[in-house]
C-alpha positions as a LaTeX table, in Angstrom:
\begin{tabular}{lrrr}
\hline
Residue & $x$ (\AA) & $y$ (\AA) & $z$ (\AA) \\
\hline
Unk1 & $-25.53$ & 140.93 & $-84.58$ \\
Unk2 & $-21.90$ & 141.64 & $-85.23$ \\
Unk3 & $-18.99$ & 140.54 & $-83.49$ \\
Unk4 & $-17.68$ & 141.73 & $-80.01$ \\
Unk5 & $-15.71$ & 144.22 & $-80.00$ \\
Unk6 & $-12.27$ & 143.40 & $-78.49$ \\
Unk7 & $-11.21$ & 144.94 & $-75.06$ \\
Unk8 & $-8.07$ & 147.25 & $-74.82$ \\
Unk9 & $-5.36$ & 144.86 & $-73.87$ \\
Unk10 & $-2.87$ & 148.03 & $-72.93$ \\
Unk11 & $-3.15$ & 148.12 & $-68.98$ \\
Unk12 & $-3.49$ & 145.56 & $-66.06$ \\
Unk13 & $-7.03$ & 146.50 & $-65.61$ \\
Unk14 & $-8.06$ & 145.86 & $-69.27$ \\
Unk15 & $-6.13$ & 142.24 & $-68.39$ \\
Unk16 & $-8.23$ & 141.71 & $-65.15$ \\
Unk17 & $-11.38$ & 142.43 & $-66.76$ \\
Unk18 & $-11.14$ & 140.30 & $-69.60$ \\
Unk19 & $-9.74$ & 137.14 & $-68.10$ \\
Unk20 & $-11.89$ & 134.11 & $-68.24$ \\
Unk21 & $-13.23$ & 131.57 & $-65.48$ \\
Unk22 & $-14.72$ & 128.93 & $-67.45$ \\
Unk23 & $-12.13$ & 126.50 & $-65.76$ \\
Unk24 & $-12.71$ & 127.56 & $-62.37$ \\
Unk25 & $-16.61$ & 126.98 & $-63.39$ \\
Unk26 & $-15.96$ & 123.42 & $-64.73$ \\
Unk27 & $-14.00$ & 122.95 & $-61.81$ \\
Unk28 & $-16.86$ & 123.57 & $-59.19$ \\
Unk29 & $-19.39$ & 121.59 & $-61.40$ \\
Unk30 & $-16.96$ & 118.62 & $-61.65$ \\
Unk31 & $-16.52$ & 118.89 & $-57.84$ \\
Unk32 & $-20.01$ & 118.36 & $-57.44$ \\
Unk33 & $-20.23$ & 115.48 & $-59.67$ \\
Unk34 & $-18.13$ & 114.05 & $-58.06$ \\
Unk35 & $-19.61$ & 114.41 & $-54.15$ \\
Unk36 & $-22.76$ & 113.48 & $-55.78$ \\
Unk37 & $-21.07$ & 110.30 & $-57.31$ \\
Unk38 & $-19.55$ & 109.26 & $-54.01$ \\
Unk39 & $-15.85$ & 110.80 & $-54.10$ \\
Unk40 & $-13.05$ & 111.60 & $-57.11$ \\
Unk41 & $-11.36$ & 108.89 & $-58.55$ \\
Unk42 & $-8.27$ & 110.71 & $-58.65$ \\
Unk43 & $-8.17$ & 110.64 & $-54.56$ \\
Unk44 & $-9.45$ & 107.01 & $-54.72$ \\
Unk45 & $-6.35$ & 104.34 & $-54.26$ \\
Unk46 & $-5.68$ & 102.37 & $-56.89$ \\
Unk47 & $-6.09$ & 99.15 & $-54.94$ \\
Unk48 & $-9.82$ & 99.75 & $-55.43$ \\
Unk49 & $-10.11$ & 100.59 & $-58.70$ \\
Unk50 & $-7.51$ & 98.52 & $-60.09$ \\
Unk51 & $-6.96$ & 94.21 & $-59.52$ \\
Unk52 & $-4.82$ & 91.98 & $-61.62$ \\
Unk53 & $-6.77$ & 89.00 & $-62.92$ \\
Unk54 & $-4.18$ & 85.53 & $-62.01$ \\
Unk55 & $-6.88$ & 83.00 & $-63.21$ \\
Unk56 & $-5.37$ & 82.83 & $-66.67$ \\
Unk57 & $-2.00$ & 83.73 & $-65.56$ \\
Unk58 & 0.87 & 80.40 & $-65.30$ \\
Unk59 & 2.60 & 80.33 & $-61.89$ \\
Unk60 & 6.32 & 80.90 & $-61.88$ \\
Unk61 & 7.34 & 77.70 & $-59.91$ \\
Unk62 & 10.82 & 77.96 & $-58.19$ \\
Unk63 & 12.94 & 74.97 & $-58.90$ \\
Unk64 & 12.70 & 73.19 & $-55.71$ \\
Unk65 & 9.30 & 73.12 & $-56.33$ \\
Unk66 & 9.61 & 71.58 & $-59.44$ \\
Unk67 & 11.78 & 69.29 & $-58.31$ \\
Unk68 & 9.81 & 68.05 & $-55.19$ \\
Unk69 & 6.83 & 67.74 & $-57.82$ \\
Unk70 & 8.55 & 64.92 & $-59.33$ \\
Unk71 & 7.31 & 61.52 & $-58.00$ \\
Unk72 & 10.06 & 58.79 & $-57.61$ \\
Unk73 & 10.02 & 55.17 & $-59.21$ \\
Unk74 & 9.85 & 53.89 & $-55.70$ \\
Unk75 & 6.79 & 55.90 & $-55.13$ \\
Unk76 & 4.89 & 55.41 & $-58.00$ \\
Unk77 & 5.08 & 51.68 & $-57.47$ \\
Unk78 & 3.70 & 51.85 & $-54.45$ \\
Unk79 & 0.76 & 53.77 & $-55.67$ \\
Unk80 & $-2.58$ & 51.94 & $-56.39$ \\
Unk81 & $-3.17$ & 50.64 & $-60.28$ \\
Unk82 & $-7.15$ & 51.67 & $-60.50$ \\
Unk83 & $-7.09$ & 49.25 & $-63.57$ \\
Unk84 & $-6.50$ & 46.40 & $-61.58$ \\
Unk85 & $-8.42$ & 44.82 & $-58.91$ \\
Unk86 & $-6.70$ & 42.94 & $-55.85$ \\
Unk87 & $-6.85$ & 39.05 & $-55.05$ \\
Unk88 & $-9.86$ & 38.30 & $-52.60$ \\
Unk89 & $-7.37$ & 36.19 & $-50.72$ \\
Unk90 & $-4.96$ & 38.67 & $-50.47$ \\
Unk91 & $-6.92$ & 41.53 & $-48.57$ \\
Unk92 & $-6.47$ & 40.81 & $-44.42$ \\
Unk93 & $-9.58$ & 41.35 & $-42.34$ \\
Unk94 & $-9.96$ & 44.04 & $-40.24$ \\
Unk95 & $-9.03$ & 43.74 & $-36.19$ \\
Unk96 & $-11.55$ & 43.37 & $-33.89$ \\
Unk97 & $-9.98$ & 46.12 & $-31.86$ \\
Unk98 & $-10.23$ & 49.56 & $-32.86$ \\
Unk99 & $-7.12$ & 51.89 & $-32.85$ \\
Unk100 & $-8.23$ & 54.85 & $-29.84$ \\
Unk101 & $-6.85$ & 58.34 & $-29.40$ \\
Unk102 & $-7.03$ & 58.83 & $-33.71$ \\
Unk103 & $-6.23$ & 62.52 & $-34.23$ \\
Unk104 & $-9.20$ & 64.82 & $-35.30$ \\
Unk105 & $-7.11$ & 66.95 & $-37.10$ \\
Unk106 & $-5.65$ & 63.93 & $-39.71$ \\
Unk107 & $-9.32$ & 63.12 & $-40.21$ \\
Unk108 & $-10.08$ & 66.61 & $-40.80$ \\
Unk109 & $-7.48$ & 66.45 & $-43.15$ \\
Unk110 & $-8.61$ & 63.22 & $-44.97$ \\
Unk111 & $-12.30$ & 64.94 & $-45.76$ \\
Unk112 & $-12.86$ & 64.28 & $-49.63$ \\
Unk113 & $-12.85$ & 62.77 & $-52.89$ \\
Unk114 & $-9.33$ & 60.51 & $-52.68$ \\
Unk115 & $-7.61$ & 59.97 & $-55.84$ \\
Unk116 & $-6.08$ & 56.34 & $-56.20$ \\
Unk117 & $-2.75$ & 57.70 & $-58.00$ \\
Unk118 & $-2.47$ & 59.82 & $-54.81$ \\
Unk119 & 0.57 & 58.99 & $-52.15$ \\
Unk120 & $-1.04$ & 56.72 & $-49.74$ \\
Unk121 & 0.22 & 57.65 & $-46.04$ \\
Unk122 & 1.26 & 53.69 & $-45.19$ \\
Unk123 & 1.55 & 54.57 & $-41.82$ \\
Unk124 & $-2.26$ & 55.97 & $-41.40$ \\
Unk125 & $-4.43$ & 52.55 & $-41.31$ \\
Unk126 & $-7.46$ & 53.39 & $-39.63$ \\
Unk127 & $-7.78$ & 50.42 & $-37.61$ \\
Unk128 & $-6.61$ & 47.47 & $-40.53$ \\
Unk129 & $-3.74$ & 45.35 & $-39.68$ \\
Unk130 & $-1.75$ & 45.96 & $-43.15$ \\
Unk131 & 1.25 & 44.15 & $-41.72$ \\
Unk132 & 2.17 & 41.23 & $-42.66$ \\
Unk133 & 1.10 & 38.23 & $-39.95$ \\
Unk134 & 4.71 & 36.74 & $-38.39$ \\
Unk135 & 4.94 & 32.96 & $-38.47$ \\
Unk136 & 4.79 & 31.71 & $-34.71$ \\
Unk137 & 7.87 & 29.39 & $-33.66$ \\
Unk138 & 6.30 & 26.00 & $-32.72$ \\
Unk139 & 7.17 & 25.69 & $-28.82$ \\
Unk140 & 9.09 & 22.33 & $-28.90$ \\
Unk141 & 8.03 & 19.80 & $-25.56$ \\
Unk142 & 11.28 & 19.81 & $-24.47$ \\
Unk143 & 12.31 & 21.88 & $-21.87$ \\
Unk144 & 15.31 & 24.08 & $-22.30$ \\
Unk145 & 16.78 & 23.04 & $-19.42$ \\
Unk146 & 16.46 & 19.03 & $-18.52$ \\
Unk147 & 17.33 & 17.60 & $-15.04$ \\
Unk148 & 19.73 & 14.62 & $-14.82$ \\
Unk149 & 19.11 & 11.81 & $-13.29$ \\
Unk150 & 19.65 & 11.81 & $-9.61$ \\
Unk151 & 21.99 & 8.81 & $-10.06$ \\
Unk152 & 24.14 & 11.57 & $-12.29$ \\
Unk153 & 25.28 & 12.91 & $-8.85$ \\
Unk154 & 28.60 & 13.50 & $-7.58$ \\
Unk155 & 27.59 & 11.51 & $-4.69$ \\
Unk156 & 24.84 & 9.74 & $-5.40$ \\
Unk157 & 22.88 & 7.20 & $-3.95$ \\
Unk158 & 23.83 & 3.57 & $-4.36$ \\
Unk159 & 20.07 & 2.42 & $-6.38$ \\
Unk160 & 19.86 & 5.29 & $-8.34$ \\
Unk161 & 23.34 & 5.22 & $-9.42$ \\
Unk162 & 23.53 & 1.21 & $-10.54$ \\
Unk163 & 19.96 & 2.04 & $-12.54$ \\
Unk164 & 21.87 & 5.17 & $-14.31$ \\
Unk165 & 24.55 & 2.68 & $-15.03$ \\
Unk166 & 23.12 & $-0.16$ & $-16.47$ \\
Unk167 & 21.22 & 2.26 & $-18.59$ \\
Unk168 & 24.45 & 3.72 & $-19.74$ \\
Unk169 & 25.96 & 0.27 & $-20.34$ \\
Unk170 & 22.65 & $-0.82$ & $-22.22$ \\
Unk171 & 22.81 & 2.13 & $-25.06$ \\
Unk172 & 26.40 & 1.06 & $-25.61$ \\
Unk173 & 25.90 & $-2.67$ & $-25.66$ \\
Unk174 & 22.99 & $-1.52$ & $-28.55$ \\
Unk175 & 25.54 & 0.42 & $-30.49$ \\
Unk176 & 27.74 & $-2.56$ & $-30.16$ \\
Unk177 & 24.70 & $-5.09$ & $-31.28$ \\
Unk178 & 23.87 & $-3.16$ & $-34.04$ \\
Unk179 & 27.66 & $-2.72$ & $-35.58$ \\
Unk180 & 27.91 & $-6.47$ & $-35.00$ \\
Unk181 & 23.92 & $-7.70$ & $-36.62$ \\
Unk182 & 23.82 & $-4.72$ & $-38.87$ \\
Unk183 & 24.17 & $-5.50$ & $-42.95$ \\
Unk184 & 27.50 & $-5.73$ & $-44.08$ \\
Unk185 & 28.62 & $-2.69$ & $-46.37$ \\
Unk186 & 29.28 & $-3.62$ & $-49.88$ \\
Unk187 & 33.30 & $-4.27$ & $-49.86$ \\
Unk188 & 34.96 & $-1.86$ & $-52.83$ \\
Unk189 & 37.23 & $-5.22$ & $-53.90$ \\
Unk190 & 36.45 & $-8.24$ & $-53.65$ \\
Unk191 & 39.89 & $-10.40$ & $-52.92$ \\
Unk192 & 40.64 & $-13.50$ & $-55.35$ \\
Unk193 & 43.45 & $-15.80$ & $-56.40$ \\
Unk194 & 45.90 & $-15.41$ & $-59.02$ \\
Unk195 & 44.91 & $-17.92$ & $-62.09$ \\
Unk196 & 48.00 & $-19.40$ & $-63.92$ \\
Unk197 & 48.24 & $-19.61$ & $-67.79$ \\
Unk198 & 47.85 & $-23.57$ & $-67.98$ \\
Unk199 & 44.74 & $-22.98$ & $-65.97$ \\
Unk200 & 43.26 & $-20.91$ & $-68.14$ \\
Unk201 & 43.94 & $-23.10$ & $-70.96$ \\
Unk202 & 41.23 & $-25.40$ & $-69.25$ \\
Unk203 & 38.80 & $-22.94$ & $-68.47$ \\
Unk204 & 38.50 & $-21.75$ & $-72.21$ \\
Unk205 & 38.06 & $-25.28$ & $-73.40$ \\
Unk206 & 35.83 & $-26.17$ & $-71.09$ \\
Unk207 & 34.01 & $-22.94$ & $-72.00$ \\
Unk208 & 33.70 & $-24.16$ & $-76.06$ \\
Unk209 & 32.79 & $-27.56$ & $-74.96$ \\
Unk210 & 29.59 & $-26.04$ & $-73.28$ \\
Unk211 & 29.17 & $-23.36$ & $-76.48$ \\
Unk212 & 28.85 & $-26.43$ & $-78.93$ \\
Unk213 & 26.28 & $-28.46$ & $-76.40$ \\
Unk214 & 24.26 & $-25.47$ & $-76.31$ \\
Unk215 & 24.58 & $-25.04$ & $-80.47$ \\
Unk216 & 23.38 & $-28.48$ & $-80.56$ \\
Unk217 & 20.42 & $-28.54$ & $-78.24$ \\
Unk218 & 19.33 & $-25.51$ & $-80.04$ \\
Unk219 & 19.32 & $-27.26$ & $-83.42$ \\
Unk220 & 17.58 & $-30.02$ & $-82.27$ \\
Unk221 & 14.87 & $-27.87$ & $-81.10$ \\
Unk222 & 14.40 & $-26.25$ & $-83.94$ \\
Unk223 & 14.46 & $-29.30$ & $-85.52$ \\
Unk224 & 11.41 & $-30.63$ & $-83.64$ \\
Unk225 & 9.32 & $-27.47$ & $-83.85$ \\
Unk226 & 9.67 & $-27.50$ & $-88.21$ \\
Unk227 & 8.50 & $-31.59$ & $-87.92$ \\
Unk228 & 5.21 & $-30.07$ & $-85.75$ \\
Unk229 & 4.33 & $-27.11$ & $-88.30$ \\
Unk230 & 4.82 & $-29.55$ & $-91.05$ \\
Unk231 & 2.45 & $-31.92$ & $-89.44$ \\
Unk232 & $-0.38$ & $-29.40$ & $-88.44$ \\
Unk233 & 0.01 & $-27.57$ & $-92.17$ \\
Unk234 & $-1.22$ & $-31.44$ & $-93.54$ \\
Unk235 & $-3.59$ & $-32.67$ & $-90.88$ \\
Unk236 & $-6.65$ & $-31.28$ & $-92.35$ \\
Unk237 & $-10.15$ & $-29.80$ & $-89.79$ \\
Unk238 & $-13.25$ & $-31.50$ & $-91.14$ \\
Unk239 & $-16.45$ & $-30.17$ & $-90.08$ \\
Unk240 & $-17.39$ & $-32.42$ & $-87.00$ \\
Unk241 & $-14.26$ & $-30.77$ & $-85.51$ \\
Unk242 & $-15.27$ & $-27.40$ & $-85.85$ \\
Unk243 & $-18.68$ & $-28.24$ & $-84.85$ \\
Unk244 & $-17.33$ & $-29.67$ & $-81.70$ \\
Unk245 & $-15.05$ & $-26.72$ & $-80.81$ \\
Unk246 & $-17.96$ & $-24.28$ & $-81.66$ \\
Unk247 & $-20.47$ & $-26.53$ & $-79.03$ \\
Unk248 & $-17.40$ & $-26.26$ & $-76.64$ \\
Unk249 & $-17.06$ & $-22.75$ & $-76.32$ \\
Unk250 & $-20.25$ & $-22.38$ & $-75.73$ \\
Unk251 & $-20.42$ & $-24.48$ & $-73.13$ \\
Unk252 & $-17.80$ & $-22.77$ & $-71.59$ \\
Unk253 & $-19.21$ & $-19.37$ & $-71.96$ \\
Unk254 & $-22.45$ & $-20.49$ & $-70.28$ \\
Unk255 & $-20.29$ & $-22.18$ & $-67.26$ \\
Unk256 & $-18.11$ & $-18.67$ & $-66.65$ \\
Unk257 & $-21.51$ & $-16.03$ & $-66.61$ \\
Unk258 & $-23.09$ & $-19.07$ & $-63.95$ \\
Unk259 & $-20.24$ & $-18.48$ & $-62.03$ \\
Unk260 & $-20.06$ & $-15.16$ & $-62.44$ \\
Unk261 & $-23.58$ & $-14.90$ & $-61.21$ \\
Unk262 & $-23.53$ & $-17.08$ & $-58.48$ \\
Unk263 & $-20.60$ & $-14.76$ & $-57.49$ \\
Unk264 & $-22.84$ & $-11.88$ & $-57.33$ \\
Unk265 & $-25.40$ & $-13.54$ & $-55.02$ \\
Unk266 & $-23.00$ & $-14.46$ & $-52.50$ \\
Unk267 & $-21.76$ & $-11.02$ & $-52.42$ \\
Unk268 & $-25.48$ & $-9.90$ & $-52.18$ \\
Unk269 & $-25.83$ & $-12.71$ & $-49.11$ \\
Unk270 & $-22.62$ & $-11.58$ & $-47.67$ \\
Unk271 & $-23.16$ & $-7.73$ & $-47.84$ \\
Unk272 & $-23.74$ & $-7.78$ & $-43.67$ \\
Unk273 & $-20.40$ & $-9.44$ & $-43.15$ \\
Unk274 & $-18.81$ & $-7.04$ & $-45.53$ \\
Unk275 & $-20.21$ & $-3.66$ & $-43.60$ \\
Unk276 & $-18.60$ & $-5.46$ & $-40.34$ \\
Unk277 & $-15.14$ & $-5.96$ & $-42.22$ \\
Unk278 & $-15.54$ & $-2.72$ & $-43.02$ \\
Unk279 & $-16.17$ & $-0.55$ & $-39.92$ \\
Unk280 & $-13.69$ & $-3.14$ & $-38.52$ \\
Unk281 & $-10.85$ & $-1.95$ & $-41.07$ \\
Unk282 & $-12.18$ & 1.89 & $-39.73$ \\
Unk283 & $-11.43$ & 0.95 & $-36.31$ \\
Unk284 & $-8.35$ & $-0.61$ & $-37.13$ \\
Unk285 & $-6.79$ & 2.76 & $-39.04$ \\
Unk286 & $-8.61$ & 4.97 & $-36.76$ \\
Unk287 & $-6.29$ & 3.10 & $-33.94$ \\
Unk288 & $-3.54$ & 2.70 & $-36.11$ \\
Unk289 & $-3.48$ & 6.74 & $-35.95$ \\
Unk290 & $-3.89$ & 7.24 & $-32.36$ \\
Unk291 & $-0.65$ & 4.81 & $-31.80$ \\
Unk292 & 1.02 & 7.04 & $-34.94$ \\
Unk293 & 0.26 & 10.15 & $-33.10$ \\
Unk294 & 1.11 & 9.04 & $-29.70$ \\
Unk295 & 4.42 & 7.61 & $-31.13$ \\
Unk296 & 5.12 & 10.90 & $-32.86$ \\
Unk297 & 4.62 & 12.86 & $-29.57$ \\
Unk298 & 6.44 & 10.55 & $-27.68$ \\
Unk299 & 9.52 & 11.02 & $-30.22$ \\
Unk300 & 9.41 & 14.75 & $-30.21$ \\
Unk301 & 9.86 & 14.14 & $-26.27$ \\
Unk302 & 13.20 & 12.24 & $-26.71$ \\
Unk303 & 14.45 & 13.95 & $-29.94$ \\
Unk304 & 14.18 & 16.94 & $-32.48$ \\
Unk305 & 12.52 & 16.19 & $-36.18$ \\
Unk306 & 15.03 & 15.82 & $-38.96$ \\
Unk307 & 15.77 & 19.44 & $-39.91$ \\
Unk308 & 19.28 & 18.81 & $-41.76$ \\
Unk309 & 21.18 & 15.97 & $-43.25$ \\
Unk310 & 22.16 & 14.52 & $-40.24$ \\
Unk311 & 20.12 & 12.60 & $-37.67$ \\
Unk312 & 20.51 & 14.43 & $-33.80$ \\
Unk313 & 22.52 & 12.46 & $-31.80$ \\
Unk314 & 22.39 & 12.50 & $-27.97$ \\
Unk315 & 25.00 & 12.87 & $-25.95$ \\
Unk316 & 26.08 & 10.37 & $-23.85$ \\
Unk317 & 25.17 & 9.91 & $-20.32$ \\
Unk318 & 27.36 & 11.71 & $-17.64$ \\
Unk319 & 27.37 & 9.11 & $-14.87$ \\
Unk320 & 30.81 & 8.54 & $-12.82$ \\
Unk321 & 32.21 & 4.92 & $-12.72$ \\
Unk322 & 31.87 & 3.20 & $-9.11$ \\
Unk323 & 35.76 & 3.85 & $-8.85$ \\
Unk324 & 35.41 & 7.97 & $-9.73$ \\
Unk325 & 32.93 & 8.73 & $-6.83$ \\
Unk326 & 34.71 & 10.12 & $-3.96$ \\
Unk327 & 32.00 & 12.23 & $-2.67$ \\
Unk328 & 34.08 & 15.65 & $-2.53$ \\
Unk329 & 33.39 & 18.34 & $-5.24$ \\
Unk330 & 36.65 & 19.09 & $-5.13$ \\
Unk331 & 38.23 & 15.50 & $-5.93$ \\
Unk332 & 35.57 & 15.34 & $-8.73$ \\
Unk333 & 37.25 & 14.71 & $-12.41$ \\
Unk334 & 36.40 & 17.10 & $-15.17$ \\
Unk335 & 33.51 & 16.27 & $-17.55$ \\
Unk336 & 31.80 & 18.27 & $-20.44$ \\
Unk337 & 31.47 & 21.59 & $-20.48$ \\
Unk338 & 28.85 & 23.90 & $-20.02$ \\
Unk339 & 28.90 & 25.13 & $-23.65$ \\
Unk340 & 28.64 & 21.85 & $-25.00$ \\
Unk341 & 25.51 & 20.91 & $-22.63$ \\
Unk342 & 23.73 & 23.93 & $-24.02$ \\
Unk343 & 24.79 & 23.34 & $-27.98$ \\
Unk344 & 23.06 & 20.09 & $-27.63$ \\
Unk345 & 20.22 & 21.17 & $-25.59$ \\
Unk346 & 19.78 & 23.72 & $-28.79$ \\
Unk347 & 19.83 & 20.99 & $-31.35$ \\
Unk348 & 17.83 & 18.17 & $-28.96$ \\
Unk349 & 14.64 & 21.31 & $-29.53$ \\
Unk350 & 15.13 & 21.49 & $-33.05$ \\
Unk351 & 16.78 & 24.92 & $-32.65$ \\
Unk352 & 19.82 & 24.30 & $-34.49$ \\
Unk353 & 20.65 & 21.51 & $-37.27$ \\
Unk354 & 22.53 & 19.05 & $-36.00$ \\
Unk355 & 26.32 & 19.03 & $-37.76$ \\
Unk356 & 28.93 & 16.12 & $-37.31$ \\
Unk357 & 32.42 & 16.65 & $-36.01$ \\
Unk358 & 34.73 & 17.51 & $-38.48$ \\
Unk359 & 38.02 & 15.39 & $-38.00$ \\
Unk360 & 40.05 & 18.54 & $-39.62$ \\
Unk361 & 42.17 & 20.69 & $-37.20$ \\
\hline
\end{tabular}
């Protein structure tokens, strides 16, 4: 067949009539494709048929981030070392009380593996008693506040006050006793006379006169002790000597292991008497620390231990003289001060060291 012969192209009819809808056609078949297909991606949004894949991707950190990333020295010390393991003796035991009203939402929050270089909350315990245990004071025996005697009364009776006094005259008359009977420091010079030059002349011969008797005596000596090696270097040992002092030791071997036995069966015999000194010794110590003990407590009563260089000393007893007591508060003399009754009572319970008053001003 030949080819088809072209329309006239001269009027608007032969340009209607030879216009082509194959793009309208492949525009109604591409429709239906598409309802068929479940919709045109062109209309589609691009939400769903586009997503950006941020698995691969580095995030862009701001710089606050970057810097609250950064773990301080102080921190990292404080984190746990998984390379090394902590002292036995050093881990405290749990309380036997358990902490209530624990937060669900913290331990919701703690679910999971933990990681040892982690921060550690410090605060968040669970129940163990990380804090260090406080040393508790020892409660000394004497009370803070100590009653006087009643004889220590403005107007006191007439016994009590002559036993307050003659207890306040017997400390001094000790301190006065002991001054007196004490040892005698060692003096820094020791006084002498004032030797004169013709004196001396006598001393130092007398002093050469008892050089050369001692030069003498000395020779003489060794005088004596030369004539006694020259006189055992002749006499000669024959052979009856040497037996004898052979059969001599002996003998004298034989008479020390008899005595050293019969020492052993005494001490065999005497074992009962020795199990008696014994648990008689025990009793004896064990007594020895009851009176040590009962001493000790009985010092604590009166005075502190010895916390400082100084020994506490008490302060003296404040007891009026016979002539002082007028019975009126108001014709009463002045005595220590309240300050200086409590400083003491500080350092009488060991609170504070005792110090000694300074003579400086």
């Amino acid at each position: 067949m030949g080819k088809k012969a072209k329309g006239s192209r001269k009027g608007k009819k032969a340009w209607r009539a030879n216009i082509s809808s194959a793009d309208i056609e492949d525009f109604y078949e591409k429709s239906t494709k598409d309802a068929l297909s479940g919709g045109s991606l062109s209309s589609a949004p691009s939400d769903s048929l586009f997503f950006v894949d941020k698995s691969t991707d580095l995030l862009v950190k701001r710089k606050i981030e970057k810097h609250r990333e950064k773990v301080l020295r102080c921190d990292s010390v404080l984190q746990k070392n998984p390379f090394v393991q902590a002292v036995p003796s050093s881990t405290l035991k749990k309380p036997k009380r358990k902490q209530m009203g624990v937060s669900k939402t913290s331990d919701a929050t703690q679910v999971g593996t933990k990681d040892d270089s982690a921060m550690v909350d410090i605060w968040d315990d669970k129940g163990e008693d990380n804090r260090k245990s406080k040393k508790k004071l020892k409660h000394s025996v004497i009370p803070a506040v100590e009653v006087e005697h009643p004889g220590c009364s403005f107007n006191p009776s007439e016994e009590s006050h002559k036993d307050v006094l003659a207890h306040a005259v017997a400390e001094e008359m000790q301190k006065v006793y002991q001054n007196e009977l004490g040892p005698k420091p060692v003096p820094l010079t020791v006084p002498g006379k004032v030797i004169d030059e013709e004196e001396m002349y006598f001393i130092d011969a007398d002093n050469a006169s008892d050089d050369d008797d001692d030069e003498m005596n000395v020779e003489n000596e060794n005088e004596d002790t030369a004539q006694e090696k020259r006189s055992s270097k002749i006499k000669r040992v024959t052979r009856v000597e040497l037996n004898k002092r052979a059969r001599r030791k002996e003998k004298m071997k034989k008479e020390a292991e008899a005595r050293k036995m019969e020492g052993v069966s005494k001490e065999i015999d005497s074992i009962p008497d020795i199990l008696q000194e014994i648990a008689k010794e025990d009793e004896e110590k064990q007594k020895k620390h009851l009176r040590r003990v009962v001493a000790k407590q009985e010092r604590l009563k009166s005075c502190p231990p010895r916390l400082g260089k100084y020994k506490f000393e008490p302060a003296p007893v404040q007891v009026l003289l016979s002539e002082e007591i007028t019975g009126s508060l108001r014709k009463l003399k002045a005595c220590c001060t309240l300050a200086k009754d409590r400083y003491k009572s500080l350092e009488k319970r060991g609170l504070i060291i005792p110090t000694v008053k300074s003579s400086r001003k």
